[in-house]
Short mmCIF file of N, CA, C and O in Angstrom, two decimals:
data_model
loop_
_atom_site.label_atom_id
_atom_site.label_comp_id
_atom_site.label_asym_id
_atom_site.label_seq_id
_atom_site.Cartn_x
_atom_site.Cartn_y
_atom_site.Cartn_z
N MET A 371 -3.85 15.63 -24.63
CA MET A 371 -2.96 14.54 -24.31
C MET A 371 -3.40 13.95 -22.97
O MET A 371 -3.71 14.68 -22.04
N GLU A 372 -3.39 12.63 -22.91
CA GLU A 372 -3.85 11.98 -21.69
C GLU A 372 -3.22 10.60 -21.52
O GLU A 372 -2.71 10.01 -22.47
N ILE A 373 -3.26 10.15 -20.28
CA ILE A 373 -2.85 8.79 -19.93
C ILE A 373 -3.96 8.18 -19.09
O ILE A 373 -4.79 8.89 -18.53
N ILE A 374 -3.96 6.86 -19.02
CA ILE A 374 -4.91 6.15 -18.18
C ILE A 374 -4.12 5.53 -17.03
O ILE A 374 -3.12 4.86 -17.24
N VAL A 375 -4.58 5.79 -15.80
CA VAL A 375 -3.92 5.24 -14.61
C VAL A 375 -4.89 4.28 -13.93
O VAL A 375 -6.02 4.64 -13.60
N LYS A 376 -4.43 3.03 -13.75
CA LYS A 376 -5.22 2.00 -13.07
C LYS A 376 -4.52 1.64 -11.77
O LYS A 376 -3.31 1.42 -11.76
N ARG A 377 -5.26 1.59 -10.69
CA ARG A 377 -4.67 1.21 -9.41
C ARG A 377 -5.24 -0.13 -8.98
O ARG A 377 -6.45 -0.28 -8.84
N ARG A 378 -4.35 -1.09 -8.77
CA ARG A 378 -4.74 -2.43 -8.34
C ARG A 378 -3.97 -2.77 -7.07
O ARG A 378 -2.82 -3.19 -7.13
N THR A 379 -4.59 -2.52 -5.92
CA THR A 379 -3.92 -2.74 -4.65
C THR A 379 -4.77 -3.59 -3.72
O THR A 379 -5.97 -3.71 -3.91
N TRP A 380 -4.13 -4.15 -2.70
CA TRP A 380 -4.80 -5.00 -1.73
C TRP A 380 -5.54 -4.17 -0.70
O TRP A 380 -5.70 -2.98 -0.83
N PHE A 381 -5.94 -4.84 0.36
CA PHE A 381 -6.79 -4.28 1.41
C PHE A 381 -6.36 -2.90 1.90
O PHE A 381 -7.13 -1.96 1.90
N LEU A 382 -5.12 -2.77 2.37
CA LEU A 382 -4.69 -1.49 2.93
C LEU A 382 -4.59 -0.39 1.87
O LEU A 382 -4.67 0.78 2.19
N GLY A 383 -4.40 -0.76 0.62
CA GLY A 383 -4.33 0.22 -0.46
C GLY A 383 -5.65 0.89 -0.75
O GLY A 383 -5.69 1.95 -1.36
N TRP A 384 -6.74 0.31 -0.30
CA TRP A 384 -8.06 0.90 -0.54
C TRP A 384 -8.33 2.08 0.38
O TRP A 384 -9.18 2.90 0.10
N LEU A 385 -7.61 2.16 1.49
CA LEU A 385 -7.93 3.13 2.51
C LEU A 385 -7.51 4.56 2.18
O LEU A 385 -8.12 5.50 2.68
N MET A 386 -6.47 4.74 1.37
CA MET A 386 -5.97 6.08 1.12
C MET A 386 -5.64 6.28 -0.36
O MET A 386 -4.85 5.52 -0.92
N PRO A 387 -6.22 7.29 -0.99
CA PRO A 387 -5.85 7.58 -2.38
C PRO A 387 -4.43 8.13 -2.46
O PRO A 387 -3.93 8.71 -1.50
N ILE A 388 -3.79 7.93 -3.60
CA ILE A 388 -2.46 8.49 -3.80
C ILE A 388 -2.54 9.57 -4.88
O ILE A 388 -3.31 9.47 -5.82
N SER A 389 -1.76 10.62 -4.68
CA SER A 389 -1.69 11.72 -5.65
C SER A 389 -0.73 11.35 -6.76
O SER A 389 0.37 10.87 -6.50
N ILE A 390 -1.15 11.56 -7.99
CA ILE A 390 -0.33 11.28 -9.16
C ILE A 390 0.23 12.60 -9.67
O ILE A 390 -0.51 13.57 -9.86
N LYS A 391 1.56 12.62 -9.90
CA LYS A 391 2.22 13.83 -10.38
C LYS A 391 2.88 13.56 -11.73
O LYS A 391 3.43 12.49 -11.94
N PHE A 392 2.79 14.54 -12.60
CA PHE A 392 3.43 14.48 -13.91
C PHE A 392 4.41 15.63 -13.97
O PHE A 392 4.02 16.80 -13.86
N ASN A 393 5.71 15.32 -14.11
CA ASN A 393 6.78 16.32 -14.12
C ASN A 393 6.69 17.26 -12.91
O ASN A 393 6.86 18.47 -13.02
N GLY A 394 6.37 16.69 -11.74
CA GLY A 394 6.33 17.46 -10.50
C GLY A 394 5.03 18.17 -10.20
O GLY A 394 4.88 18.74 -9.13
N LYS A 395 4.06 18.14 -11.12
CA LYS A 395 2.78 18.82 -10.89
C LYS A 395 1.68 17.78 -10.72
O LYS A 395 1.57 16.83 -11.50
N THR A 396 0.85 17.97 -9.71
CA THR A 396 -0.24 17.04 -9.43
C THR A 396 -1.28 17.10 -10.54
O THR A 396 -1.77 18.19 -10.89
N ILE A 397 -1.61 15.94 -11.10
CA ILE A 397 -2.62 15.88 -12.17
C ILE A 397 -3.88 15.15 -11.73
O ILE A 397 -4.86 15.10 -12.46
N GLY A 398 -3.87 14.56 -10.53
CA GLY A 398 -5.04 13.88 -10.03
C GLY A 398 -4.67 12.90 -8.94
O GLY A 398 -3.52 12.81 -8.51
N SER A 399 -5.66 12.17 -8.48
CA SER A 399 -5.42 11.12 -7.49
C SER A 399 -6.23 9.90 -7.87
O SER A 399 -7.24 9.99 -8.58
N VAL A 400 -5.76 8.76 -7.40
CA VAL A 400 -6.44 7.51 -7.70
C VAL A 400 -6.47 6.68 -6.41
O VAL A 400 -5.51 6.61 -5.67
N GLY A 401 -7.61 6.10 -6.13
CA GLY A 401 -7.78 5.32 -4.91
C GLY A 401 -8.28 3.94 -5.20
O GLY A 401 -8.76 3.64 -6.30
N GLY A 402 -8.14 3.06 -4.23
CA GLY A 402 -8.67 1.72 -4.29
C GLY A 402 -8.43 0.99 -5.59
O GLY A 402 -7.32 0.87 -6.06
N TYR A 403 -9.48 0.52 -6.18
CA TYR A 403 -9.45 -0.22 -7.43
C TYR A 403 -9.98 0.65 -8.57
O TYR A 403 -10.80 0.22 -9.36
N GLN A 404 -9.52 1.89 -8.63
CA GLN A 404 -10.02 2.85 -9.62
C GLN A 404 -9.20 2.85 -10.90
O GLN A 404 -8.02 2.49 -10.89
N THR A 405 -9.85 3.28 -11.95
CA THR A 405 -9.19 3.56 -13.22
C THR A 405 -9.59 4.98 -13.61
O THR A 405 -10.78 5.29 -13.67
N LYS A 406 -8.59 5.83 -13.86
CA LYS A 406 -8.87 7.22 -14.21
C LYS A 406 -8.08 7.64 -15.43
O LYS A 406 -6.94 7.23 -15.61
N THR A 407 -8.70 8.47 -16.24
CA THR A 407 -8.02 9.10 -17.36
C THR A 407 -7.57 10.47 -16.89
O THR A 407 -8.36 11.24 -16.35
N MET A 408 -6.27 10.75 -17.06
CA MET A 408 -5.70 12.00 -16.57
C MET A 408 -5.07 12.78 -17.72
O MET A 408 -4.37 12.20 -18.55
N GLU A 409 -5.33 14.07 -17.72
CA GLU A 409 -4.76 14.95 -18.73
C GLU A 409 -3.31 15.25 -18.37
O GLU A 409 -2.99 15.54 -17.22
N ILE A 410 -2.43 15.18 -19.38
CA ILE A 410 -1.03 15.56 -19.19
C ILE A 410 -0.72 16.73 -20.11
O ILE A 410 -1.21 16.78 -21.24
N PRO A 411 0.08 17.70 -19.63
CA PRO A 411 0.32 18.91 -20.42
C PRO A 411 1.34 18.76 -21.54
O PRO A 411 1.43 19.62 -22.40
N GLU A 412 2.12 17.67 -21.54
CA GLU A 412 3.15 17.47 -22.55
C GLU A 412 3.02 16.09 -23.16
O GLU A 412 2.32 15.23 -22.64
N ASP A 413 3.74 15.85 -24.27
CA ASP A 413 3.69 14.54 -24.93
C ASP A 413 4.31 13.44 -24.10
O ASP A 413 3.87 12.29 -24.14
N SER A 414 5.36 13.75 -23.33
CA SER A 414 6.02 12.74 -22.50
C SER A 414 6.61 13.40 -21.27
O SER A 414 6.81 14.61 -21.24
N GLY A 415 6.86 12.59 -20.25
CA GLY A 415 7.44 13.11 -19.01
C GLY A 415 7.53 12.04 -17.95
O GLY A 415 7.34 10.84 -18.22
N THR A 416 7.80 12.46 -16.73
CA THR A 416 7.99 11.55 -15.61
C THR A 416 6.75 11.53 -14.73
O THR A 416 6.27 12.57 -14.29
N LEU A 417 6.26 10.33 -14.47
CA LEU A 417 5.10 10.14 -13.61
C LEU A 417 5.58 9.64 -12.25
O LEU A 417 6.39 8.72 -12.17
N THR A 418 5.10 10.27 -11.18
CA THR A 418 5.42 9.85 -9.81
C THR A 418 4.13 9.83 -9.00
O THR A 418 3.10 10.32 -9.46
N TYR A 419 4.21 9.30 -7.80
CA TYR A 419 3.06 9.38 -6.89
C TYR A 419 3.52 9.98 -5.58
O TYR A 419 4.70 9.99 -5.26
N GLU A 420 2.58 10.48 -4.81
CA GLU A 420 2.90 11.05 -3.51
C GLU A 420 1.96 10.47 -2.47
O GLU A 420 0.74 10.49 -2.64
N GLN A 421 2.56 9.95 -1.41
CA GLN A 421 1.81 9.42 -0.29
C GLN A 421 2.65 9.67 0.96
O GLN A 421 3.87 9.49 0.94
N PRO A 422 2.02 10.08 2.06
CA PRO A 422 2.79 10.36 3.27
C PRO A 422 3.58 9.13 3.74
O PRO A 422 3.11 8.00 3.65
N LEU A 423 4.78 9.37 4.24
CA LEU A 423 5.66 8.34 4.80
C LEU A 423 5.97 7.22 3.83
O LEU A 423 6.03 6.05 4.22
N ASP A 424 6.15 7.55 2.58
CA ASP A 424 6.43 6.52 1.57
C ASP A 424 7.42 7.06 0.56
O ASP A 424 7.41 8.24 0.23
N ARG A 425 8.27 6.18 0.09
CA ARG A 425 9.18 6.54 -1.01
C ARG A 425 8.38 6.45 -2.30
O ARG A 425 7.46 5.67 -2.42
N THR A 426 8.76 7.22 -3.28
CA THR A 426 8.00 7.26 -4.52
C THR A 426 8.68 6.45 -5.62
O THR A 426 9.88 6.24 -5.59
N ASP A 427 7.88 5.98 -6.55
CA ASP A 427 8.39 5.33 -7.75
C ASP A 427 8.20 6.31 -8.89
O ASP A 427 7.32 7.18 -8.84
N ARG A 428 9.00 6.18 -9.92
CA ARG A 428 8.85 7.06 -11.08
C ARG A 428 8.97 6.24 -12.35
O ARG A 428 9.65 5.22 -12.37
N ILE A 429 8.30 6.72 -13.38
CA ILE A 429 8.33 6.03 -14.66
C ILE A 429 8.16 7.07 -15.76
O ILE A 429 7.47 8.08 -15.57
N GLU A 430 8.79 6.82 -16.87
CA GLU A 430 8.64 7.71 -18.03
C GLU A 430 7.40 7.28 -18.80
O GLU A 430 7.24 6.11 -19.15
N VAL A 431 6.51 8.23 -19.08
CA VAL A 431 5.27 7.94 -19.81
C VAL A 431 5.15 8.89 -20.98
O VAL A 431 5.78 9.95 -21.02
N LYS A 432 4.29 8.50 -21.92
CA LYS A 432 3.99 9.39 -23.04
C LYS A 432 2.49 9.35 -23.30
O LYS A 432 1.77 8.52 -22.74
N ASP A 433 2.05 10.23 -24.11
CA ASP A 433 0.63 10.37 -24.42
C ASP A 433 0.03 9.03 -24.85
O ASP A 433 0.58 8.34 -25.71
N GLY A 434 -1.08 8.64 -24.22
CA GLY A 434 -1.79 7.42 -24.58
C GLY A 434 -1.39 6.19 -23.79
O GLY A 434 -2.01 5.14 -23.95
N ASP A 435 -0.39 6.28 -22.93
CA ASP A 435 0.04 5.12 -22.14
C ASP A 435 -1.02 4.72 -21.11
O ASP A 435 -1.76 5.57 -20.60
N VAL A 436 -1.07 3.44 -20.84
CA VAL A 436 -1.90 2.90 -19.76
C VAL A 436 -0.94 2.46 -18.66
O VAL A 436 -0.12 1.57 -18.86
N VAL A 437 -1.04 3.11 -17.51
CA VAL A 437 -0.11 2.87 -16.40
C VAL A 437 -0.85 2.14 -15.28
O VAL A 437 -1.93 2.54 -14.88
N LEU A 438 -0.23 1.07 -14.80
CA LEU A 438 -0.80 0.28 -13.72
C LEU A 438 -0.02 0.57 -12.45
O LEU A 438 1.20 0.52 -12.44
N VAL A 439 -0.73 0.90 -11.37
CA VAL A 439 -0.12 1.11 -10.06
C VAL A 439 -0.34 -0.18 -9.27
O VAL A 439 -1.47 -0.53 -8.96
N LYS A 440 0.77 -0.88 -8.98
CA LYS A 440 0.69 -2.17 -8.28
C LYS A 440 1.44 -2.08 -6.96
O LYS A 440 2.31 -1.24 -6.80
N GLU A 441 1.10 -2.96 -6.04
CA GLU A 441 1.83 -3.03 -4.78
C GLU A 441 3.10 -3.84 -4.95
O GLU A 441 3.15 -4.78 -5.73
N THR A 442 4.13 -3.46 -4.19
CA THR A 442 5.37 -4.22 -4.19
C THR A 442 5.21 -5.43 -3.29
O THR A 442 4.27 -5.52 -2.49
N ILE A 443 6.13 -6.37 -3.39
CA ILE A 443 6.10 -7.58 -2.56
C ILE A 443 6.14 -7.23 -1.08
O ILE A 443 5.41 -7.80 -0.28
N ILE A 444 7.00 -6.28 -0.70
CA ILE A 444 7.11 -5.91 0.72
C ILE A 444 5.79 -5.36 1.25
O ILE A 444 5.40 -5.62 2.38
N ASN A 445 5.05 -4.63 0.42
CA ASN A 445 3.77 -4.09 0.85
C ASN A 445 2.72 -5.19 0.96
O ASN A 445 1.86 -5.15 1.84
N LYS A 446 2.77 -6.19 0.09
CA LYS A 446 1.85 -7.32 0.21
C LYS A 446 2.10 -8.09 1.49
O LYS A 446 1.17 -8.49 2.19
N ILE A 447 3.38 -8.29 1.83
CA ILE A 447 3.72 -8.98 3.08
C ILE A 447 3.25 -8.14 4.27
O ILE A 447 2.71 -8.68 5.24
N PHE A 448 3.43 -6.83 4.19
CA PHE A 448 2.98 -5.94 5.25
C PHE A 448 1.47 -6.05 5.43
O PHE A 448 0.97 -6.04 6.56
N ASN A 449 0.71 -6.12 4.34
CA ASN A 449 -0.74 -6.31 4.43
C ASN A 449 -1.08 -7.57 5.20
O ASN A 449 -1.97 -7.57 6.06
N ILE A 450 -0.40 -8.66 4.88
CA ILE A 450 -0.68 -9.94 5.54
C ILE A 450 -0.32 -9.86 7.02
O ILE A 450 -1.11 -10.29 7.88
N VAL A 451 0.84 -9.29 7.35
CA VAL A 451 1.25 -9.15 8.75
C VAL A 451 0.25 -8.28 9.50
O VAL A 451 -0.12 -8.59 10.64
N PHE A 452 -0.22 -7.20 8.89
CA PHE A 452 -1.19 -6.32 9.54
C PHE A 452 -2.49 -7.06 9.84
O PHE A 452 -3.00 -7.00 10.97
N VAL A 453 -3.03 -7.76 8.87
CA VAL A 453 -4.29 -8.47 9.07
C VAL A 453 -4.14 -9.58 10.11
O VAL A 453 -4.98 -9.73 11.00
N VAL A 454 -3.05 -10.34 10.04
CA VAL A 454 -2.82 -11.42 11.01
C VAL A 454 -2.66 -10.86 12.41
O VAL A 454 -3.22 -11.40 13.37
N SER A 455 -1.92 -9.76 12.56
CA SER A 455 -1.74 -9.19 13.90
C SER A 455 -3.05 -8.65 14.45
O SER A 455 -3.35 -8.83 15.64
N MET A 456 -3.86 -8.01 13.62
CA MET A 456 -5.15 -7.52 14.10
C MET A 456 -6.06 -8.68 14.51
O MET A 456 -6.73 -8.62 15.54
N LEU A 457 -6.08 -9.74 13.72
CA LEU A 457 -6.88 -10.92 14.08
C LEU A 457 -6.37 -11.54 15.38
O LEU A 457 -7.17 -11.96 16.23
N PHE A 458 -5.05 -11.59 15.55
CA PHE A 458 -4.48 -12.14 16.78
C PHE A 458 -4.96 -11.36 17.99
O PHE A 458 -5.39 -11.94 18.99
N PHE A 459 -4.88 -10.02 17.93
CA PHE A 459 -5.27 -9.21 19.08
C PHE A 459 -6.77 -9.32 19.35
O PHE A 459 -7.19 -9.35 20.51
N ILE A 460 -7.58 -9.41 18.32
CA ILE A 460 -9.03 -9.57 18.52
C ILE A 460 -9.33 -10.92 19.16
O ILE A 460 -10.09 -11.01 20.13
N VAL A 461 -8.74 -11.98 18.62
CA VAL A 461 -8.99 -13.32 19.14
C VAL A 461 -8.44 -13.47 20.55
O VAL A 461 -9.10 -14.04 21.43
N SER A 462 -7.25 -12.95 20.83
CA SER A 462 -6.67 -13.10 22.16
C SER A 462 -7.47 -12.33 23.20
O SER A 462 -7.65 -12.80 24.32
N ASN A 463 -7.99 -11.15 22.84
CA ASN A 463 -8.84 -10.41 23.78
C ASN A 463 -10.15 -11.14 24.02
O ASN A 463 -10.65 -11.18 25.14
N SER A 464 -10.72 -11.72 22.97
CA SER A 464 -11.95 -12.50 23.13
C SER A 464 -11.71 -13.71 24.01
O SER A 464 -12.53 -14.07 24.84
N LEU A 465 -10.55 -14.35 23.83
CA LEU A 465 -10.21 -15.52 24.63
C LEU A 465 -10.02 -15.14 26.09
O LEU A 465 -10.46 -15.86 26.99
N ASN A 466 -9.41 -14.00 26.35
CA ASN A 466 -9.24 -13.53 27.73
C ASN A 466 -10.59 -13.29 28.41
O ASN A 466 -10.78 -13.64 29.57
N ILE A 467 -11.50 -12.68 27.70
CA ILE A 467 -12.82 -12.41 28.27
C ILE A 467 -13.58 -13.72 28.48
O ILE A 467 -14.22 -13.93 29.51
N TYR A 468 -13.48 -14.64 27.52
CA TYR A 468 -14.20 -15.91 27.61
C TYR A 468 -13.68 -16.76 28.78
O TYR A 468 -14.46 -17.39 29.48
N THR A 469 -12.37 -16.77 28.99
CA THR A 469 -11.79 -17.60 30.06
C THR A 469 -11.71 -16.85 31.38
O THR A 469 -11.20 -17.36 32.36
N GLU A 470 -12.22 -15.63 31.40
CA GLU A 470 -12.27 -14.80 32.61
C GLU A 470 -10.88 -14.54 33.18
O GLU A 470 -10.72 -14.37 34.38
N SER A 471 -9.88 -14.51 32.35
CA SER A 471 -8.54 -14.19 32.81
C SER A 471 -8.19 -12.73 32.53
O SER A 471 -7.07 -12.32 32.73
N TYR A 472 -9.16 -11.99 32.06
CA TYR A 472 -8.94 -10.58 31.76
C TYR A 472 -8.79 -9.81 33.06
O TYR A 472 -9.56 -10.06 33.98
N PRO A 473 -7.91 -8.91 33.26
CA PRO A 473 -6.91 -8.37 32.37
C PRO A 473 -5.56 -9.07 32.47
O PRO A 473 -4.54 -8.52 32.09
N TYR A 474 -5.51 -10.27 33.02
CA TYR A 474 -4.25 -10.98 33.18
C TYR A 474 -4.21 -12.17 32.23
O TYR A 474 -4.64 -13.26 32.60
N PRO A 475 -3.72 -11.97 31.00
CA PRO A 475 -3.70 -13.08 30.04
C PRO A 475 -2.67 -14.14 30.43
O PRO A 475 -1.77 -13.88 31.24
N SER A 476 -2.82 -15.30 29.86
CA SER A 476 -1.87 -16.38 30.14
C SER A 476 -0.49 -16.00 29.62
O SER A 476 -0.34 -15.09 28.81
N ASP A 477 0.53 -16.70 30.11
CA ASP A 477 1.90 -16.41 29.68
C ASP A 477 2.07 -16.60 28.18
O ASP A 477 2.76 -15.83 27.53
N PHE A 478 1.43 -17.62 27.63
CA PHE A 478 1.53 -17.86 26.18
C PHE A 478 0.98 -16.68 25.40
O PHE A 478 1.61 -16.21 24.45
N LEU A 479 -0.20 -16.19 25.78
CA LEU A 479 -0.79 -15.05 25.07
C LEU A 479 0.05 -13.79 25.26
O LEU A 479 0.20 -12.99 24.34
N ARG A 480 0.61 -13.58 26.44
CA ARG A 480 1.43 -12.41 26.68
C ARG A 480 2.69 -12.44 25.80
O ARG A 480 3.01 -11.46 25.16
N ILE A 481 3.38 -13.58 25.77
CA ILE A 481 4.59 -13.70 24.96
C ILE A 481 4.26 -13.61 23.47
O ILE A 481 4.95 -12.95 22.70
N SER A 482 3.15 -14.25 23.07
CA SER A 482 2.72 -14.18 21.66
C SER A 482 2.38 -12.76 21.27
O SER A 482 2.72 -12.30 20.18
N GLY A 483 1.72 -12.03 22.15
CA GLY A 483 1.36 -10.64 21.88
C GLY A 483 2.58 -9.77 21.71
O GLY A 483 2.64 -8.92 20.82
N ILE A 484 3.58 -9.98 22.56
CA ILE A 484 4.82 -9.21 22.45
C ILE A 484 5.52 -9.54 21.14
O ILE A 484 6.00 -8.65 20.44
N ALA A 485 5.57 -10.83 20.78
CA ALA A 485 6.23 -11.24 19.53
C ALA A 485 5.52 -10.64 18.31
O ALA A 485 6.18 -10.12 17.40
N VAL A 486 4.21 -10.69 18.29
CA VAL A 486 3.45 -10.15 17.16
C VAL A 486 3.65 -8.64 17.08
O VAL A 486 3.82 -8.08 16.00
N THR A 487 3.66 -7.97 18.22
CA THR A 487 3.88 -6.52 18.23
C THR A 487 5.26 -6.17 17.70
O THR A 487 5.42 -5.24 16.90
N ILE A 488 6.29 -6.92 18.11
CA ILE A 488 7.65 -6.66 17.62
C ILE A 488 7.73 -6.87 16.11
O ILE A 488 8.31 -6.06 15.40
N ILE A 489 7.15 -7.95 15.62
CA ILE A 489 7.15 -8.22 14.18
C ILE A 489 6.44 -7.09 13.43
O ILE A 489 6.91 -6.61 12.39
N PHE A 490 5.31 -6.65 13.96
CA PHE A 490 4.54 -5.57 13.34
C PHE A 490 5.37 -4.29 13.27
O PHE A 490 5.44 -3.63 12.24
N VAL A 491 6.04 -3.92 14.36
CA VAL A 491 6.85 -2.70 14.40
C VAL A 491 8.04 -2.82 13.44
O VAL A 491 8.39 -1.85 12.75
N VAL A 492 8.67 -3.98 13.37
CA VAL A 492 9.79 -4.19 12.45
C VAL A 492 9.34 -3.99 11.01
O VAL A 492 10.02 -3.32 10.22
N PHE A 493 8.19 -4.52 10.65
CA PHE A 493 7.68 -4.35 9.28
C PHE A 493 7.34 -2.89 9.00
O PHE A 493 7.54 -2.41 7.89
N ILE A 494 6.83 -2.17 9.98
CA ILE A 494 6.55 -0.74 9.77
C ILE A 494 7.84 0.01 9.49
O ILE A 494 7.92 0.82 8.57
N ILE A 495 8.89 -0.27 10.28
CA ILE A 495 10.17 0.41 10.08
C ILE A 495 10.77 0.05 8.73
O ILE A 495 11.26 0.92 8.00
N ILE A 496 10.72 -1.22 8.35
CA ILE A 496 11.25 -1.65 7.05
C ILE A 496 10.50 -0.98 5.91
O ILE A 496 11.10 -0.59 4.90
N SER A 497 9.19 -0.81 6.07
CA SER A 497 8.39 -0.23 4.97
C SER A 497 8.76 1.21 4.67
O SER A 497 8.50 1.71 3.58
N PHE A 498 9.40 1.93 5.63
CA PHE A 498 9.82 3.30 5.37
C PHE A 498 10.96 3.37 4.36
O PHE A 498 11.19 4.42 3.75
N PHE A 499 11.68 2.29 4.16
CA PHE A 499 12.85 2.29 3.29
C PHE A 499 12.56 1.76 1.88
O PHE A 499 13.45 1.74 1.04
N PHE A 500 11.34 1.31 1.65
CA PHE A 500 10.99 0.73 0.36
C PHE A 500 9.73 1.38 -0.19
O PHE A 500 8.91 1.91 0.56
N ASN A 501 9.55 1.29 -1.50
CA ASN A 501 8.33 1.77 -2.13
C ASN A 501 7.17 0.86 -1.76
O ASN A 501 7.33 -0.36 -1.67
N SER A 502 6.01 1.45 -1.58
CA SER A 502 4.80 0.65 -1.37
C SER A 502 4.19 0.23 -2.70
O SER A 502 3.57 -0.81 -2.80
N TYR A 503 4.35 1.09 -3.70
CA TYR A 503 3.74 0.85 -5.00
C TYR A 503 4.79 0.98 -6.09
O TYR A 503 5.81 1.62 -5.92
N LYS A 504 4.50 0.36 -7.22
CA LYS A 504 5.36 0.51 -8.39
C LYS A 504 4.49 0.76 -9.61
O LYS A 504 3.34 0.31 -9.68
N PHE A 505 5.04 1.50 -10.55
CA PHE A 505 4.36 1.78 -11.81
C PHE A 505 4.78 0.75 -12.84
O PHE A 505 5.95 0.38 -12.91
N VAL A 506 3.82 0.32 -13.65
CA VAL A 506 4.10 -0.59 -14.75
C VAL A 506 3.33 -0.07 -15.95
O VAL A 506 2.14 0.24 -15.85
N ILE A 507 4.02 0.04 -17.10
CA ILE A 507 3.32 0.40 -18.34
C ILE A 507 2.59 -0.84 -18.81
O ILE A 507 3.22 -1.85 -19.14
N GLU A 508 1.28 -0.78 -18.79
CA GLU A 508 0.48 -1.95 -19.15
C GLU A 508 0.35 -2.10 -20.66
O GLU A 508 0.41 -3.17 -21.19
N ASN A 509 0.17 -0.98 -21.33
CA ASN A 509 -0.08 -1.01 -22.75
C ASN A 509 0.52 0.23 -23.37
O ASN A 509 0.02 1.32 -23.15
N ASN A 510 1.60 0.11 -24.12
CA ASN A 510 2.16 1.29 -24.75
C ASN A 510 1.25 1.78 -25.86
O ASN A 510 0.61 1.00 -26.55
N SER A 511 1.22 3.07 -26.02
CA SER A 511 0.35 3.65 -27.04
C SER A 511 0.92 3.36 -28.43
O SER A 511 2.09 3.15 -28.62
N SER A 512 0.05 3.38 -29.41
CA SER A 512 0.49 3.15 -30.79
C SER A 512 0.61 4.47 -31.54
O SER A 512 0.80 4.49 -32.75
N LYS A 513 0.47 5.60 -30.82
CA LYS A 513 0.61 6.92 -31.45
C LYS A 513 2.09 7.22 -31.62
O LYS A 513 2.81 7.31 -30.65
N GLU A 514 2.55 7.40 -32.80
CA GLU A 514 3.96 7.72 -33.05
C GLU A 514 4.04 8.66 -34.21
O GLU A 514 3.27 8.71 -35.08
#
């Protein structure tokens, strides 16, 4: 008995594989844009994932199901905020060095940096209360 697990995640999802559990027992892990076939010990059961500092999603699966691991909307927004904030800090540091105002940035850059940092921290705190990923049955099996 087996299921197929496909993971389709954005930039930050590529960095860390997630452990897939079937009825509480780890059956494998899937990372980045991988597709894996995983053996399950029973005809049907509950599929969950495990990742540090994240709430888990669960779905009922049966033999032959194709399960898609997708990012939630909040995680997609977090990806965008993360990339924008990193670009901001890189560009602002380059601008400080270019204008020779380093280590004393202009008031605009200082206030912008504080605002971006606050937004980034707020999104990190919010992400602790929501799932990063969700399971979707892509193709139900025809075995009955």
